Structures are given as C-alpha cells and as structure tokens.
Coordinates of C-alpha atoms in Angstrom, one line a residue:
Chain A
X81 CA 0.0 0.0 0.0
X82 CA 1.7 3.2 -1.4
X83 CA 1.9 6.1 1.3
X84 CA 0.6 9.4 0.4
X85 CA 2.4 10.7 -2.8
X86 CA 3.3 14.2 -3.4
X87 CA 4.5 15.9 -6.5
X88 CA 6.6 17.3 -7.6
X89 CA 8.9 17.4 -4.8
X90 CA 10.6 20.5 -5.8
X91 CA 9.1 23.3 -7.8
X92 CA 10.5 26.6 -9.1
X93 CA 8.5 29.3 -10.4
X94 CA 9.0 32.6 -11.1
X95 CA 6.9 35.4 -9.6
X96 CA 3.6 35.8 -11.2
X97 CA 3.5 32.1 -12.5
X98 CA 1.0 29.5 -11.2
X99 CA 2.0 26.5 -8.9
X100 CA 0.0 23.3 -9.1
X101 CA 0.8 21.1 -6.3
X102 CA -0.6 17.3 -6.3
X103 CA -1.1 15.0 -3.8
X104 CA -2.5 11.5 -4.1
X105 CA -4.0 10.1 -0.6
X106 CA -3.3 6.8 0.5
X107 CA -5.7 4.2 -0.5
X108 CA -8.8 3.9 1.0
X109 CA -8.3 7.5 2.4
X110 CA -11.2 9.9 1.6
X111 CA -10.0 13.0 3.7
X112 CA -7.0 15.4 2.7
X113 CA -5.2 18.1 4.7
X114 CA -2.8 20.7 3.2
X115 CA -0.4 22.3 5.5
X116 CA 2.3 24.9 4.8
X117 CA 5.8 25.0 6.6
X118 CA 7.8 28.2 6.1
X119 CA 11.5 28.0 7.0
X120 CA 12.2 27.9 10.8
X121 CA 8.4 28.1 11.6
X122 CA 5.9 25.3 12.4
X123 CA 3.1 23.7 10.5
X124 CA 0.1 26.1 9.6
X125 CA -3.0 24.5 8.5
X126 CA -4.3 25.5 5.2
X127 CA -7.3 23.6 4.2
X128 CA -9.3 20.1 5.1
X129 CA -10.8 18.4 2.2
X130 CA -13.1 15.5 1.4
X131 CA -13.8 14.0 -2.0
X132 CA -15.9 17.0 -4.0
X133 CA -16.1 19.1 -0.6
X134 CA -14.3 21.4 1.4
X135 CA -14.8 20.8 5.0
X136 CA -12.5 23.3 6.5
X137 CA -10.6 26.1 4.5
X138 CA -10.2 28.7 7.5
X139 CA -6.4 28.6 6.8
X140 CA -6.3 29.6 3.4
X141 CA -5.2 33.1 2.2
X142 CA -8.3 34.6 0.5
X143 CA -6.5 35.3 -2.8
X144 CA -4.4 33.6 -5.1
X145 CA -5.2 30.1 -3.0
X146 CA -7.6 27.4 -4.0
X147 CA -7.7 23.8 -3.3
X148 CA -9.8 20.9 -4.8
X149 CA -10.4 16.9 -4.4
X150 CA -12.0 15.6 -7.1
X151 CA -14.2 12.5 -7.1
X152 CA -11.2 11.0 -9.4
X153 CA -7.6 11.8 -9.2
X154 CA -5.4 13.9 -6.7
X155 CA -5.9 16.6 -4.7
X156 CA -4.6 19.9 -6.1
X157 CA -3.1 22.9 -4.1
X158 CA -3.2 25.7 -6.8
X159 CA -1.5 29.1 -6.2
X160 CA -2.0 31.7 -8.7
X161 CA 0.4 34.6 -9.5
X162 CA 3.0 33.4 -7.0
X163 CA 5.1 35.8 -4.9
X164 CA 8.4 35.4 -3.1
X165 CA 6.5 35.0 0.3
X166 CA 4.7 31.6 -0.9
X167 CA 8.2 30.1 -1.0
X168 CA 7.7 27.1 1.6
X169 CA 7.4 23.7 2.0
X170 CA 3.8 22.4 1.5
X171 CA 2.5 19.1 3.0
X172 CA -0.4 17.2 2.4
X173 CA -1.8 14.4 4.7
X174 CA -4.4 12.1 4.4
X175 CA -6.7 10.0 6.8
X176 CA -10.2 7.8 6.9
X177 CA -11.8 10.8 8.7
X178 CA -12.7 8.5 11.4
X179 CA -12.4 9.3 15.1
X180 CA -9.2 8.8 16.7
X181 CA -7.3 7.7 13.8
X182 CA -4.0 9.4 12.7
X183 CA -3.3 11.2 9.2
X184 CA -0.4 10.3 7.2
X185 CA 1.8 12.9 5.5
X186 CA 3.6 12.7 2.0
X187 CA 7.0 14.2 1.7
X188 CA 5.9 17.6 0.8
X189 CA 6.7 19.6 -2.2
X190 CA 9.1 22.4 -1.5
X191 CA 8.1 25.7 -3.6
X192 CA 10.7 28.2 -4.5
X193 CA 9.7 31.6 -6.3
X194 CA 12.2 33.3 -7.7
Chain B
X288 CA -10.9 26.9 20.3
X289 CA -8.8 23.6 19.9
X290 CA -5.4 24.3 20.2
X291 CA -1.9 22.8 21.1
X292 CA 1.1 24.5 22.8
X293 CA 4.3 23.0 23.1
X294 CA 7.8 23.7 24.4
X295 CA 9.9 26.1 22.8
X296 CA 13.1 24.8 21.2
X297 CA 15.8 24.5 20.2
X298 CA 16.9 21.7 22.5
X299 CA 20.3 20.3 22.4
X300 CA 21.4 17.5 24.5
X301 CA 24.3 15.1 24.8
X302 CA 23.9 11.5 23.8
X303 CA 22.2 9.4 26.4
X304 CA 20.5 12.2 28.2
X305 CA 16.9 12.4 29.3
X306 CA 14.6 14.1 27.0
X307 CA 11.2 15.8 27.8
X308 CA 9.4 17.9 25.5
X309 CA 6.2 19.5 26.9
X310 CA 3.0 19.7 25.3
X311 CA -0.3 20.7 26.6
X312 CA -3.7 21.1 24.6
X313 CA -7.2 23.0 24.8
X314 CA -10.1 21.1 23.2
X315 CA -13.6 21.5 23.1
X316 CA -14.5 17.7 22.9
X317 CA -12.7 14.6 23.9
X318 CA -9.4 14.4 21.7
X319 CA -7.1 12.0 20.6
X320 CA -3.2 12.8 21.1
X321 CA -0.2 12.5 18.7
X322 CA 3.2 12.9 18.6
X323 CA 4.9 13.2 14.9
X324 CA 8.4 13.4 14.1
X325 CA 10.0 15.2 11.2
X326 CA 13.6 14.4 10.1
X327 CA 15.5 16.9 7.8
X328 CA 14.0 17.3 4.5
X329 CA 11.2 14.8 4.8
X330 CA 7.3 14.8 5.7
X331 CA 6.0 14.1 9.0
X332 CA 6.0 10.4 10.4
X333 CA 3.7 9.4 13.5
X334 CA 5.9 8.8 16.4
X335 CA 3.1 7.8 18.9
X336 CA -0.7 8.2 19.9
X337 CA -3.0 7.8 23.0
X338 CA -6.8 8.1 22.4
X339 CA -8.3 8.2 25.6
X340 CA -7.1 9.5 29.1
X341 CA -4.4 7.8 30.9
X342 CA -3.4 6.0 27.8
X343 CA 0.2 5.6 27.3
X344 CA 1.6 6.1 23.8
X345 CA 5.1 4.4 23.1
X346 CA 7.6 3.8 20.4
X347 CA 11.1 3.8 19.6
X348 CA 11.9 4.3 23.4
X349 CA 9.6 7.4 23.1
X350 CA 6.7 7.5 25.6
X351 CA 3.7 10.0 26.3
X352 CA 0.9 9.9 28.7
X353 CA -2.3 11.4 28.0
X354 CA -3.3 13.3 31.2
X355 CA -6.7 14.8 31.3
X356 CA -6.4 16.1 34.5
X357 CA -3.2 18.5 33.7
X358 CA -4.5 18.5 29.8
X359 CA -0.9 17.4 29.2
X360 CA 0.8 14.8 26.7
X361 CA 4.7 15.2 27.3
X362 CA 7.2 13.3 25.2
X363 CA 9.8 11.6 27.3
X364 CA 12.7 9.3 26.3
X365 CA 15.2 8.1 29.0
X366 CA 18.3 7.9 26.9
X367 CA 18.5 9.8 23.3
X368 CA 20.7 9.0 20.4
X369 CA 22.2 11.0 17.9
X370 CA 19.8 9.7 15.3
X371 CA 16.9 11.0 17.5
X372 CA 17.9 14.4 16.0
X373 CA 14.7 15.8 14.4
X374 CA 11.8 18.4 14.9
X375 CA 9.0 17.0 17.2
X376 CA 5.4 17.9 16.7
X377 CA 2.6 17.5 19.3
X378 CA -0.9 17.4 17.8
X379 CA -4.3 16.7 18.6
X380 CA -7.6 15.6 16.7
X381 CA -11.4 16.2 18.1
X382 CA -13.9 14.0 16.4
X383 CA -16.7 16.4 17.0
X384 CA -14.6 19.1 14.5
X385 CA -14.7 16.6 11.8
X386 CA -11.4 15.3 12.9
X387 CA -9.4 18.2 12.1
X388 CA -5.9 18.3 13.2
X389 CA -4.4 20.8 15.0
X390 CA -0.5 20.9 15.4
X391 CA 2.0 22.8 17.9
X392 CA 4.8 24.7 16.4
X393 CA 7.4 22.0 16.6
X394 CA 10.3 21.4 19.0
X395 CA 13.8 20.9 17.2
X396 CA 16.0 18.7 19.1
X397 CA 19.7 18.2 18.4
X398 CA 21.6 15.4 19.8
X399 CA 25.4 15.6 20.2
X400 CA 27.9 12.8 20.3

C-alpha cells in the first residue's frame, strides 16, 4: 500500500506564475489536509477536504490560493500569481476521517519562487 | 478553540541524556493526541498516539501519557541518540470537529555525541 504521494518534490516558479501541487492520498483515504511550513516555523493548517467537498478552509489565504479534491484523481493545491513569500514546503496528509485515527503525511513539495 | 502548545526549542542534549518535550492542549471535545517526528528534508511521521485519558503511547523508546487532569501529553525518552535529532510536533484531533488536526509549532532537538 503506497503512502501519501506528493508531486513534484521540488518546484521552482517565477513571480507571477502559477504553481500546482498534487497529492494522492493513501488507498482507502477520503480526507486530505494541506499544511504549509515556512523556514524555521511550524506547520500551518491551510485546508481540509473530503472528496468533492471542502470541510474547512479557514487557513487558506483569501486570494490566489485554492484547493480541490475531485471524485477521481489527486487533490490539487493551486497558487496563482506566486510571490516570493509563497516559498515554503507544502505538506499533504490523508486520513479516513474516522475518529481517533492518525493522519499520514507525504514527503512534501518544496516551492521556491524566484 | 482547539489548540496545542508545546515547548519552545531548540533543545540540545548530549547522547544518552533524558529528554522531555512538554505539550499541553485545549480542546472542546474529547481529543486524541499524537506526537509526530520530522527528519530533515522529509515529511512528518507518526511517532506515537493515545486516544483516551491515561493511555500511554510508546514507540522507539519514546513515551507519552495522556493526562486529562493536566491537559498534557509530554514526550519523554530515557536515553536519546544522535539519530533522534529531528523536529517533534505535538498534535490533537477532535472528533466533533470532523477530525481536524491541530499541530503545535514543533520543537527542534539536536543530540550531540
């Protein structure tokens, strides 16, 4: 059973471009979480999704950021018109949504905006 | 609201020293508690968990006990190794908020030979 797969592992974008980060959850997991980790900082919650449904997006910046988790295919975190401050590691985690179960993390995508 | 507060780092210890990383929580419901570890350049891995009061989670020599009376879940290890150098995150999830996970800010541990 493959773990949570994130791609790409490293992504370089110029200011103003779009960044698309993909996350394939573990088999059997229907819930996905996205977190951002800035250098020397902790893990900041961004969004929590179930297939075709956003459960909690309270951590998402109001502009330029969006996330989806379609019925088929990976979850996508999309950042439009990237700026230098978006440079960070973005982690996806997946879970069953069941109570008292852990979340499993991917290796992360390290976004660098130049 | 639900949240986790963990000890500020960084922490530097000599090999074979005793480790404690403090973690306290605030939760509106009845949470499950977790410790995750992040090695350099990698994602977070579950280290241990406890799902009800007085449960003790343990793994790789690390232990943490779910203390409802003090709302704490402190991480301990009796004798650390250089390979334990990593960032440690305390986390909770509360079923009545849809199993949202809340993480502490992380504590960086460096173990020197």
